[in-house]
Amino acid sequence: TLDLIKTYVGILADREKIAIKHLMTSHQFLPLLKQKFVTLKDLIDAEVMSEGAAGLIGEEVLALLQGKRALSVEAGHVKIVSL
């Protein structure tokens, strides 16, 4: 659960060619599991993501939380898949 979200954000960080620590810090992950987020504004208002991070990866994180994305292992590599 928490590890899956961290892995997901790590993949997104790699895609954006930015260190994960510039997108989210370790204390920002847990609220993703405890609260309901519907919009980018929700993520920003709850201080789960900065406005810049939300602009880069927020929609993808919301898609994961809403069950529209998942992680899959294929040929020994973890990848994001659309559902």
PDB file of C-alpha atoms in Angstrom:
ATOM      1  CA  THR A   1       0.000   0.000   0.000  1.00  0.00           C
ATOM      2  CA  LEU A   2       2.346   2.750   1.177  1.00  0.00           C
ATOM      3  CA  ASP A   3       5.250   1.077  -0.608  1.00  0.00           C
ATOM      4  CA  LEU A   4       3.163   0.784  -3.782  1.00  0.00           C
ATOM      5  CA  ILE A   5       2.384   4.509  -3.736  1.00  0.00           C
ATOM      6  CA  LYS A   6       6.062   5.329  -3.162  1.00  0.00           C
ATOM      7  CA  THR A   7       7.011   3.045  -6.050  1.00  0.00           C
ATOM      8  CA  TYR A   8       4.366   4.665  -8.262  1.00  0.00           C
ATOM      9  CA  VAL A   9       5.608   8.184  -7.462  1.00  0.00           C
ATOM     10  CA  GLY A  10       9.180   6.982  -7.997  1.00  0.00           C
ATOM     11  CA  ILE A  11       8.297   5.823 -11.508  1.00  0.00           C
ATOM     12  CA  LEU A  12       6.618   9.162 -12.200  1.00  0.00           C
ATOM     13  CA  ALA A  13       9.690  10.986 -10.867  1.00  0.00           C
ATOM     14  CA  ASP A  14      11.907   8.964 -13.218  1.00  0.00           C
ATOM     15  CA  ARG A  15       9.628   9.857 -16.132  1.00  0.00           C
ATOM     16  CA  GLU A  16       9.934  13.551 -15.264  1.00  0.00           C
ATOM     17  CA  LYS A  17      13.687  13.168 -14.712  1.00  0.00           C
ATOM     18  CA  ILE A  18      13.455  14.656 -11.225  1.00  0.00           C
ATOM     19  CA  ALA A  19      14.398  13.274  -7.814  1.00  0.00           C
ATOM     20  CA  ILE A  20      11.401  11.940  -5.907  1.00  0.00           C
ATOM     21  CA  LYS A  21      12.294  14.169  -2.924  1.00  0.00           C
ATOM     22  CA  HIS A  22      11.473  17.207  -5.077  1.00  0.00           C
ATOM     23  CA  LEU A  23       7.961  15.878  -5.719  1.00  0.00           C
ATOM     24  CA  MET A  24       6.956  14.435  -2.350  1.00  0.00           C
ATOM     25  CA  THR A  25       8.631  13.936   1.004  1.00  0.00           C
ATOM     26  CA  SER A  26       8.216  10.839   3.132  1.00  0.00           C
ATOM     27  CA  HIS A  27       5.662  12.454   5.479  1.00  0.00           C
ATOM     28  CA  GLN A  28       3.431  13.402   2.533  1.00  0.00           C
ATOM     29  CA  PHE A  29       2.703   9.814   1.467  1.00  0.00           C
ATOM     30  CA  LEU A  30       0.657   8.607   4.453  1.00  0.00           C
ATOM     31  CA  PRO A  31      -2.190  11.127   4.006  1.00  0.00           C
ATOM     32  CA  LEU A  32      -2.756   9.642   0.539  1.00  0.00           C
ATOM     33  CA  LEU A  33      -3.982   6.496   2.300  1.00  0.00           C
ATOM     34  CA  LYS A  34      -5.909   8.230   5.083  1.00  0.00           C
ATOM     35  CA  GLN A  35      -7.823  10.936   3.224  1.00  0.00           C
ATOM     36  CA  LYS A  36      -9.923  11.150   0.098  1.00  0.00           C
ATOM     37  CA  PHE A  37      -8.545  13.354  -2.663  1.00  0.00           C
ATOM     38  CA  VAL A  38     -10.583  14.184  -5.749  1.00  0.00           C
ATOM     39  CA  THR A  39      -8.870  17.210  -7.263  1.00  0.00           C
ATOM     40  CA  LEU A  40      -5.387  18.654  -7.559  1.00  0.00           C
ATOM     41  CA  LYS A  41      -6.545  21.447  -5.276  1.00  0.00           C
ATOM     42  CA  ASP A  42      -7.333  18.830  -2.607  1.00  0.00           C
ATOM     43  CA  LEU A  43      -3.741  17.563  -2.771  1.00  0.00           C
ATOM     44  CA  ILE A  44      -2.315  21.078  -2.595  1.00  0.00           C
ATOM     45  CA  ASP A  45      -4.651  22.294   0.183  1.00  0.00           C
ATOM     46  CA  ALA A  46      -3.784  19.236   2.323  1.00  0.00           C
ATOM     47  CA  GLU A  47      -0.085  19.985   1.695  1.00  0.00           C
ATOM     48  CA  VAL A  48       0.393  16.509   0.264  1.00  0.00           C
ATOM     49  CA  MET A  49       1.959  18.082  -2.829  1.00  0.00           C
ATOM     50  CA  SER A  50       3.259  21.475  -3.772  1.00  0.00           C
ATOM     51  CA  GLU A  51       1.563  23.245  -6.639  1.00  0.00           C
ATOM     52  CA  GLY A  52       4.536  22.452  -8.873  1.00  0.00           C
ATOM     53  CA  ALA A  53       4.534  18.753  -7.993  1.00  0.00           C
ATOM     54  CA  ALA A  54       0.770  18.569  -8.467  1.00  0.00           C
ATOM     55  CA  GLY A  55       1.198  20.099 -11.892  1.00  0.00           C
ATOM     56  CA  LEU A  56       3.750  17.440 -12.849  1.00  0.00           C
ATOM     57  CA  ILE A  57       2.315  14.260 -11.336  1.00  0.00           C
ATOM     58  CA  GLY A  58      -0.890  15.112  -9.474  1.00  0.00           C
ATOM     59  CA  GLU A  59      -3.309  13.841 -12.109  1.00  0.00           C
ATOM     60  CA  GLU A  60      -1.453  10.520 -12.279  1.00  0.00           C
ATOM     61  CA  VAL A  61      -1.491  10.150  -8.482  1.00  0.00           C
ATOM     62  CA  LEU A  62      -5.217  10.894  -8.424  1.00  0.00           C
ATOM     63  CA  ALA A  63      -5.713   8.295 -11.166  1.00  0.00           C
ATOM     64  CA  LEU A  64      -3.963   5.680  -8.996  1.00  0.00           C
ATOM     65  CA  LEU A  65      -6.043   6.604  -5.941  1.00  0.00           C
ATOM     66  CA  GLN A  66      -9.230   6.410  -8.017  1.00  0.00           C
ATOM     67  CA  GLY A  67      -8.373   2.956  -9.392  1.00  0.00           C
ATOM     68  CA  LYS A  68      -7.666   4.170 -12.930  1.00  0.00           C
ATOM     69  CA  ARG A  69      -3.971   3.201 -12.814  1.00  0.00           C
ATOM     70  CA  ALA A  70      -2.101   0.247 -11.352  1.00  0.00           C
ATOM     71  CA  LEU A  71       1.383  -1.175 -11.134  1.00  0.00           C
ATOM     72  CA  SER A  72       2.284  -4.255 -13.108  1.00  0.00           C
ATOM     73  CA  VAL A  73       5.422  -6.378 -13.265  1.00  0.00           C
ATOM     74  CA  GLU A  74       6.462  -7.405 -16.754  1.00  0.00           C
ATOM     75  CA  ALA A  75       9.762  -9.060 -17.645  1.00  0.00           C
ATOM     76  CA  GLY A  76      11.134  -8.140 -14.221  1.00  0.00           C
ATOM     77  CA  HIS A  77      10.264  -4.451 -14.543  1.00  0.00           C
ATOM     78  CA  VAL A  78       7.554  -2.517 -12.731  1.00  0.00           C
ATOM     79  CA  LYS A  79       5.398  -0.362 -14.972  1.00  0.00           C
ATOM     80  CA  ILE A  80       2.258   1.720 -14.774  1.00  0.00           C
ATOM     81  CA  VAL A  81      -0.833   0.452 -16.569  1.00  0.00           C
ATOM     82  CA  SER A  82      -4.151   2.144 -17.267  1.00  0.00           C
ATOM     83  CA  LEU A  83      -7.276   0.324 -16.143  1.00  0.00           C
TER      84      LEU A  83
END
